[in-house]
XYZ file of C-alpha atoms in Angstrom:
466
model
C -1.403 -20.090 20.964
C 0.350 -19.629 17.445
C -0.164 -17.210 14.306
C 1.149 -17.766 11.129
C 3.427 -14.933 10.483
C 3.363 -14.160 6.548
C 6.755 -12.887 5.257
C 9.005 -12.942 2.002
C 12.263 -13.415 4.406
C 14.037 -13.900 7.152
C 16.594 -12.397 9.459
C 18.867 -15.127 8.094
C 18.149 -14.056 4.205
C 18.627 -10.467 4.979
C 22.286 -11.916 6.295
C 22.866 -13.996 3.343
C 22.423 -11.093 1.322
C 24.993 -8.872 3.302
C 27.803 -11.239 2.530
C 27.625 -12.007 6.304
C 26.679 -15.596 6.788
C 27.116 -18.470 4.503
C 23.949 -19.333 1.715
C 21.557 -21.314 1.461
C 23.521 -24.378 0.146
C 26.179 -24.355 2.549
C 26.217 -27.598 4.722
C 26.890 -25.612 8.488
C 24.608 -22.402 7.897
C 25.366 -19.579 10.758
C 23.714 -19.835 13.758
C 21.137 -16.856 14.097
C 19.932 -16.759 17.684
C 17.199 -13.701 16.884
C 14.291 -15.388 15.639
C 13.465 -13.858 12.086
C 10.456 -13.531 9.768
C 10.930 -16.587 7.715
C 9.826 -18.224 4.795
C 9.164 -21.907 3.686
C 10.984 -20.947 0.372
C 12.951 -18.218 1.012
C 15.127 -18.594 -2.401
C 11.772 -18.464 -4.511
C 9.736 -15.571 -5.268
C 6.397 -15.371 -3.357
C 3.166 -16.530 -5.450
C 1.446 -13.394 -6.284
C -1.953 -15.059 -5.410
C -2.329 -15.990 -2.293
C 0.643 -16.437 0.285
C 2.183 -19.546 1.617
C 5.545 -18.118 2.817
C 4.209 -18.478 6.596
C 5.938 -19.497 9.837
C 4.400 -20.005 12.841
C 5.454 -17.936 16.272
C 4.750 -20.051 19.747
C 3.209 -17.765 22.341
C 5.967 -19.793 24.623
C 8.638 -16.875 23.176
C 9.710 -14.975 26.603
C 8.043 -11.171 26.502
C 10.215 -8.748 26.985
C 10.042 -6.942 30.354
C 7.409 -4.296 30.109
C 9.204 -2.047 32.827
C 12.450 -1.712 30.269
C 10.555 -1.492 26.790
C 8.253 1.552 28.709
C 11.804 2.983 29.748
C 13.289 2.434 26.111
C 9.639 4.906 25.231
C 10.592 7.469 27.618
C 13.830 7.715 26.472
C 12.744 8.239 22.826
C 10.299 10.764 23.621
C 12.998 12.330 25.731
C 15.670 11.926 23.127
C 16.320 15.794 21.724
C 16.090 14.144 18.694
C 12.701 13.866 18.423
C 10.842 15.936 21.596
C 7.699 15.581 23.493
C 5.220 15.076 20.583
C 6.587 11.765 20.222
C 3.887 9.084 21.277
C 4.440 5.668 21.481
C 2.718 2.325 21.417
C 4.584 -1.513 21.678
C 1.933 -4.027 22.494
C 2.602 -7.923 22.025
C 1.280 -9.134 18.759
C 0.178 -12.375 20.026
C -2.209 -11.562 22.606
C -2.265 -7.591 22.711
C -0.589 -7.206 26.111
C 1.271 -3.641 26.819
C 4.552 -3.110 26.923
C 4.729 0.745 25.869
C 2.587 3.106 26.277
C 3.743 6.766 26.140
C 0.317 8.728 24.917
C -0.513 6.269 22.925
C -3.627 7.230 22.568
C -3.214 10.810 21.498
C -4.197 11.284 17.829
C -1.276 12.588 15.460
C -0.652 13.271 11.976
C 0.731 10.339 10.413
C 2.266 10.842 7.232
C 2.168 7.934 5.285
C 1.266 5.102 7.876
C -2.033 6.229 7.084
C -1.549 4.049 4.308
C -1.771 0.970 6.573
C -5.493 1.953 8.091
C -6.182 2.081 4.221
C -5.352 -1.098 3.956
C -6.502 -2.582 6.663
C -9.894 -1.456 6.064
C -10.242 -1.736 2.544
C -9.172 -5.577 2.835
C -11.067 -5.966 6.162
C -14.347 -5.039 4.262
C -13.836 -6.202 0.372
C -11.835 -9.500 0.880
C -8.382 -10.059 0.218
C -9.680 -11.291 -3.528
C -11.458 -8.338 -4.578
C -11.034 -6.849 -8.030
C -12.034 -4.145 -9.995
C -13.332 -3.970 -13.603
C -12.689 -1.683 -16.512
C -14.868 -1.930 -19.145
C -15.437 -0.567 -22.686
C -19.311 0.156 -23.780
C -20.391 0.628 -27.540
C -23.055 2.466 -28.861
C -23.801 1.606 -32.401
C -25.968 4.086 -33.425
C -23.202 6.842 -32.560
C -20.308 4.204 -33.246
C -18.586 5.092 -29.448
C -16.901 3.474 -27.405
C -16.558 4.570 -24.128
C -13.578 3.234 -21.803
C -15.324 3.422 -18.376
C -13.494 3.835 -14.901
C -13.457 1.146 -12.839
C -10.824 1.826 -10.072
C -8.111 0.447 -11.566
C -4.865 3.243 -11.600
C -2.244 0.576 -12.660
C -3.281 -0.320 -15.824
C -0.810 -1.384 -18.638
C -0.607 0.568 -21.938
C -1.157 -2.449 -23.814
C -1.171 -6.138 -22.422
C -1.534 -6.644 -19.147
C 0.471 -9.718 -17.236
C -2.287 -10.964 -15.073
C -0.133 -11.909 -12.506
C 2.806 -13.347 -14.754
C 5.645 -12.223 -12.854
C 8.361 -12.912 -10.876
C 8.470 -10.436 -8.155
C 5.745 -9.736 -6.191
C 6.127 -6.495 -5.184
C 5.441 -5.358 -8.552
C 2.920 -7.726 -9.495
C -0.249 -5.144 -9.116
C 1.497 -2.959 -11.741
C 0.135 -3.682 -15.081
C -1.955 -6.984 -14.014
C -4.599 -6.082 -16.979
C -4.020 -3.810 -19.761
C -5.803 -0.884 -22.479
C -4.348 -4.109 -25.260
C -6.426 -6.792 -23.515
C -9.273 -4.941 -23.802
C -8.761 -3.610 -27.222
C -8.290 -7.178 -28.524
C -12.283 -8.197 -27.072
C -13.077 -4.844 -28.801
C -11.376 -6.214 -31.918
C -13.070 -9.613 -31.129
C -16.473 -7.766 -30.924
C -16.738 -5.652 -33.683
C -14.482 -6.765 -36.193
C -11.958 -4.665 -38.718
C -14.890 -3.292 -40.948
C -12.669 -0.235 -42.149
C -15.618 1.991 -40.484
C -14.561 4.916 -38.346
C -15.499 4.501 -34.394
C -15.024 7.695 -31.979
C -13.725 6.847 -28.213
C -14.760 8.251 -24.783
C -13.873 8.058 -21.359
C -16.442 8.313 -18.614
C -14.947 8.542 -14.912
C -18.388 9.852 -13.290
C -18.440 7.061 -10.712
C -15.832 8.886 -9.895
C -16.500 12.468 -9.315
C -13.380 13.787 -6.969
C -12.054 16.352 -6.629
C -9.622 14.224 -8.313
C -6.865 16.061 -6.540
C -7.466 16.366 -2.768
C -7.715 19.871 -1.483
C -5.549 18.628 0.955
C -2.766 17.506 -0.964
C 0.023 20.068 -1.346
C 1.275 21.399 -5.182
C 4.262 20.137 -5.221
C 3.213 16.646 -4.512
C 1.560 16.632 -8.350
C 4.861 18.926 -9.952
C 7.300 16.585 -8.169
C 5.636 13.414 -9.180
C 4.509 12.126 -5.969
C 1.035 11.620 -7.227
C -1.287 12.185 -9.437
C -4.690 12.866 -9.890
C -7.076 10.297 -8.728
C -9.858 9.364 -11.502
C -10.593 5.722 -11.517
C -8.680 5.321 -14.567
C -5.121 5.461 -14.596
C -2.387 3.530 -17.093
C 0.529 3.615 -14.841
C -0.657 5.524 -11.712
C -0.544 8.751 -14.722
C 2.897 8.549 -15.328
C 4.527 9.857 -18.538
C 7.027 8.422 -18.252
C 8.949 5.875 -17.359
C 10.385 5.780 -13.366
C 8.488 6.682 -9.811
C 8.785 10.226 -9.230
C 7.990 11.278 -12.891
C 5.616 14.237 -14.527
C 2.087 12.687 -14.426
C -0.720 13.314 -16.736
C -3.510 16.152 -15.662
C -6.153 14.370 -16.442
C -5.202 10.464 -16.280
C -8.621 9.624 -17.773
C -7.989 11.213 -20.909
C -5.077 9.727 -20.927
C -5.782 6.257 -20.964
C -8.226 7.340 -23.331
C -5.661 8.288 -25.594
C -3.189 5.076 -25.283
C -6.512 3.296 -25.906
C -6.620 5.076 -29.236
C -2.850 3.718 -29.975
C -4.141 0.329 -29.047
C -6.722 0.252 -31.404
C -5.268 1.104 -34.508
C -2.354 -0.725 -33.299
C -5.190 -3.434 -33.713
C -6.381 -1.791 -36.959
C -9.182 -0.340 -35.903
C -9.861 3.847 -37.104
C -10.181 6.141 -34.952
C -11.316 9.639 -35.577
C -11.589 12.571 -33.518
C -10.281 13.455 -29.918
C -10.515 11.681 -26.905
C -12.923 13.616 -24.564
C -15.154 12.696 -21.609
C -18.798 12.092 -21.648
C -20.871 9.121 -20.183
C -21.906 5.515 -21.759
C -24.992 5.951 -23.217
C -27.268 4.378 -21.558
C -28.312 1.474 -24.845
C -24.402 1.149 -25.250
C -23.785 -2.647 -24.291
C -20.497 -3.517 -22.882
C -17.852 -5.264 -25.433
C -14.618 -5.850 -23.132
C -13.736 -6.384 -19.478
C -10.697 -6.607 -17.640
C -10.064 -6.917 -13.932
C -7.341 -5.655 -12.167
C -5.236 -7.396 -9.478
C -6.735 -8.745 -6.160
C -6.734 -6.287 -3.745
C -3.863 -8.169 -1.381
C -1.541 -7.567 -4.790
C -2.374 -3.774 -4.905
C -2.246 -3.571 -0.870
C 1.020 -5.541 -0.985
C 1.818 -2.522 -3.618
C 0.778 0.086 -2.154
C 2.836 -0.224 1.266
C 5.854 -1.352 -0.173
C 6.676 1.212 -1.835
C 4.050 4.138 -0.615
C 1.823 4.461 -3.562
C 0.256 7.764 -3.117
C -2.299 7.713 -5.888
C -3.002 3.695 -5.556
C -3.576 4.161 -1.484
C -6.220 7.526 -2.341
C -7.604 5.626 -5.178
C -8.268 2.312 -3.239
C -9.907 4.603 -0.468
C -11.864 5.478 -3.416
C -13.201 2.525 -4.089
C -13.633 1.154 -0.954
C -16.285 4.220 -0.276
C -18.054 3.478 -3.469
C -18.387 -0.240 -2.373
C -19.374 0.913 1.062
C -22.547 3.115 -0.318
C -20.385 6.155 0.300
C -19.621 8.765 -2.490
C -16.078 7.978 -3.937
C -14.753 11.504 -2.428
C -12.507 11.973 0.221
C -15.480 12.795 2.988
C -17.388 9.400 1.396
C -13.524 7.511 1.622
C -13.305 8.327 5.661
C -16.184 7.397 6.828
C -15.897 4.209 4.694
C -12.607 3.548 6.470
C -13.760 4.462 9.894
C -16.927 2.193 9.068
C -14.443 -0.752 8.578
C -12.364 -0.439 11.106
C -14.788 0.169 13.551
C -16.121 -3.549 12.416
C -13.112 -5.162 12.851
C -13.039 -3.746 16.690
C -10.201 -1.429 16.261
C -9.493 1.453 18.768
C -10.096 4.678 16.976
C -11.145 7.152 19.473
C -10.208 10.563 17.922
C -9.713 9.277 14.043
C -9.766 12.389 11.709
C -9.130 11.686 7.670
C -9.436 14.015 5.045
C -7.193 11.289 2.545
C -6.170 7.598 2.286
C -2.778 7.875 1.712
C -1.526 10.661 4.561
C -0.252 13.376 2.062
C -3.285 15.491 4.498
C -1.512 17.338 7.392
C -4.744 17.310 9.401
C -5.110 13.359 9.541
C -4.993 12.095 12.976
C -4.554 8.641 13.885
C -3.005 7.752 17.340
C -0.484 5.258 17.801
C -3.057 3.050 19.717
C -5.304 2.687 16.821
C -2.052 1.124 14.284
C -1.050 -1.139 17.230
C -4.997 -1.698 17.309
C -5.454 -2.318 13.957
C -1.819 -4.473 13.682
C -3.778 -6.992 15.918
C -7.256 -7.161 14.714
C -5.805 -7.667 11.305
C -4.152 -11.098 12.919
C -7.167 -12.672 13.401
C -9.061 -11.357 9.894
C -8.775 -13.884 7.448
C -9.243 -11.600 4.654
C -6.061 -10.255 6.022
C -3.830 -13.405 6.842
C -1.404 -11.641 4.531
C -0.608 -8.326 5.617
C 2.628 -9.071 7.168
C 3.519 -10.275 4.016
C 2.344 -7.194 2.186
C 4.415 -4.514 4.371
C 8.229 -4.593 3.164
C 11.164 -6.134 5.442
C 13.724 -4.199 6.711
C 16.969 -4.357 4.613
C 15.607 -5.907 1.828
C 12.210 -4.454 0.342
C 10.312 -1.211 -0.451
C 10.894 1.755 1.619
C 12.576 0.277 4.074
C 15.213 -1.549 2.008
C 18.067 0.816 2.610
C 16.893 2.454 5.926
C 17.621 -0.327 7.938
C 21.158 -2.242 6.225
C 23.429 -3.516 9.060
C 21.180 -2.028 11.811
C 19.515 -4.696 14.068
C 15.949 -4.491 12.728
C 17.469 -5.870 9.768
C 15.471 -8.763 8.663
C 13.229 -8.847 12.054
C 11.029 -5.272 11.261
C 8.413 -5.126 8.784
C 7.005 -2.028 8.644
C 5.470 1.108 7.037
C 6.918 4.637 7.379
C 5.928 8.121 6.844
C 7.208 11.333 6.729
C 6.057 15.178 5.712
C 7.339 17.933 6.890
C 7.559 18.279 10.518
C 6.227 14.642 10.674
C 8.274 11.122 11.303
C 6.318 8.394 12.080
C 6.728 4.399 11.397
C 4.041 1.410 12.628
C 5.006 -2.271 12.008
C 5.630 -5.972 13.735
C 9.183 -6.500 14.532
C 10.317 -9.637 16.594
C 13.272 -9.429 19.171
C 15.707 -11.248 19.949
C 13.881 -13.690 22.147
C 11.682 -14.382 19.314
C 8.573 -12.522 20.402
C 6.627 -10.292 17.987
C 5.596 -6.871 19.146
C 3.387 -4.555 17.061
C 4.723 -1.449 17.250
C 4.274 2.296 16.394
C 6.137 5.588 16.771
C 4.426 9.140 15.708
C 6.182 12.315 15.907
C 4.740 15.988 14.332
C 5.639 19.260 15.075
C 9.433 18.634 14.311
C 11.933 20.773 13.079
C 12.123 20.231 9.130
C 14.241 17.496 8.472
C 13.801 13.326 9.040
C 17.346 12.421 9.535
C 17.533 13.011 13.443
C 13.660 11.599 14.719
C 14.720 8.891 12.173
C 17.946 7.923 13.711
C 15.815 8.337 17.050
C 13.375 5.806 15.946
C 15.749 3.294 14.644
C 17.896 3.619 18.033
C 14.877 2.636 19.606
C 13.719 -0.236 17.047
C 17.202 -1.552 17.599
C 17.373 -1.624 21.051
C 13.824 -3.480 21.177
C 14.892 -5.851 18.714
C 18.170 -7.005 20.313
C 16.113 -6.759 23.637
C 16.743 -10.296 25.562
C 15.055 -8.489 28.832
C 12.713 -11.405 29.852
C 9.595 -9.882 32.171
């Protein structure tokens, strides 16, 4: 048996790119024994619909021994590094066979890898090409137009590039835009001179926008914001990640819509305020936002807080659930469940792991890792999680470590909490799916991170045939 393994690059790229083997062009390339994620173009940015950068991995790969990968597991949870909360899973990605298994089944708080069971499900249950619209209603007798949520927190402040970009990891961002939209409004209605008033109506939508779970400082530090079904730029004021956000990123939008209008030379008049489409208003304009593989792709590569809680979001309101965090977990358990993954003792109160009372186990990532192989709807997920050494959050972590170019995975971290879930092939060429959860740590990531990466290293240069 094979599986196509989606990925942007290769062991031998991330090498290239370290000034340690010769490029692409040279006539004797290096010889690179470890088997890496590969591409069939790896000087050319992936597509941003639809992935062809696929290689396939031969079951015939020796497995590494099972008795030495469960001793490298003991040792991490032994390592005073990390301590005995540490749970471990490493199960072969081809055909689910155990390598590691150090309470692998004993629910933790995740941190961010939460993110990935978002994912997974949302994907699993609305197809990789799902989108979601934004629309704009108007209501002649009142002259309104209402800009009505949709799902989409990404949205650009004007045009949107619908998917005319280069890199793919920011290809979600932006995709349609308040301009598009304001042009079919302009299209619509024509420049009469006439004043219009605008409104924003989120009630599909109804929160709490900000999670009672999520801490302060994650909105005053930029790590978030709220989540409303309308965002331009996940509610950032500015430009950058961890920037001030807007309080109420409806109204917001509402107001860049404004600035596209009479950027258009339509009048406005009035405020912005919230209220919801009248019910003879007919709809004007439409956008769509990116597929869903483009925001998933997004949202693990470089953690996406409010894009992860507001896809949860969504996925509940597509389930028949209310779009709230109780409606998003049981939409996500729903899926997963469906798709045959282990989650015995599953506990969410968020979608993108900023809750310290999530618990997922390390069996149900390694679960989900492999049910996602055989989901169509999900033939890309490798390809959406970042590559050690070269993309998203793990871009830096991993430079000149072994896992460099053979680890693609997503971390998380909160206080206390360390934890990382991913596929990473070794050195014989056999993928594993792997993850590592640690909570009740001391404060600070840089030891049970050194831990884990010890351990990731030693798996991937294991050559310990079973």
């Amino acid at each position: 048996m094979s599986v196509a393994v989606l990925a942007l690059a290769g062991g031998y790229l991330y090498l290239d790119a370290q000034d340690v083997v010769p490029g692409f062009l040279t006539a004797e390339p290096a010889d690179v024994p470890q088997a890496p994620f590969i591409t069939q173009s790896p000087v050319s940015p992936a597509p941003v619909q639809g992935d062809d950068a696929a290689a396939s991995l031969s079951a015939d790969a020796p497995r590494p021994s099972a008795a030495e990968v469960q001793a490298l597991a003991e040792a991490l949870r032994e390592d005073s590094r990390t301590g005995t909360s540490t749970n471990v899973s490493v199960v072969d990605y081809l055909d689910g066979t155990v390598y590691a298994d150090v309470s692998a089944a004993d629910p933790q708080v995740p941190a961010s890898t939460t993110k990935l069971i978002t994912a997974v499900a949302a994907v699993s249950e609305l197809g990789a090409d799902f989108t979601t619209q934004t629309t704009v209603t108007w209501d002649k007798t009142s002259r309104t137009l209402t800009l009505v949520a949709g799902g989409d927190s990404m949205l650009a402040a004007d045009e949107g590039h619908h998917g005319d970009v280069e890199d793919a990891e920011d290809a979600a961002e932006g995709w349609a835009g308040l301009g598009d939209l304001a042009d079919q409004v302009l299209s619509a209605l024509g420049e009469d001179g006439r004043a219009l008033k605008v409104r924003v109506d989120d009630s599909a939508f109804p929160g709490p926008a900000w999670p009672k779970e999520w801490p302060d400082y994650a909105f005053t530090m930029g790590y978030a914001a709220p989540v409303t079904g309308l965002a331009v730029n996940g509610g950032r004021l500015t430009d950058g990640n961890y920037v001030a956000r807007a309080e109420d990123p409806s109204l917001h939008a509402g107001e860049l819509f404004v600035e596209a209008l009479e950027k258009r030379g339509l009048r406005v008049q009035g405020e912005v305020s919230h209220a919801s489409s009248a019910a003879k208003a007919v709809e004007v304009a439409t956008v769509s936002s990116a597929p869903l593989s483009e925001v998933a792709r997004h949202l693990l590569s470089v953690s996406d807080n409010t894009v992860a809680e507001q896809v949860a979001r969504v996925l509940a309101l597509e389930s028949g659930y209310a779009a709230t965090p109780a409606g998003e977990a049981k939409a996500i358990a729903s899926a997963l469940d469906r798709l045959g993954v282990t989650t015995a003792g599953l506990q969410l109160y968020d979608g993108a792991g900023f809750s310290d009372r999530n618990q997922i186990s390390p069996a149900t990532m390694t679960s989900a890792l492999l049910a996602a192989r055989d989901e169509p709807s999900l033939d890309g997920l490798l390809d959406w999680l970042p590559l050690a050494g070269l993309e998203g959050t793990v871009e830096e972590r991993y430079v000149g470590l072994p896992p460099a170019g053979y680890w693609r995975a997503k971390t998380g971290s909160l206080t206390g909490v360390t934890a990382i879930a991913g596929v990473l092939v070794t050195a014989d060429g056999r993928p594993l799916a792997v993850a590592l959860l640690a909570d009740g740590m001391p404060y600070g990531q840089a030891n049970p991170m050194a831990a884990f990466d010890d351990f990731l290293g030693a798996l991937a240069e294991c050559g310990c045939e079973g």
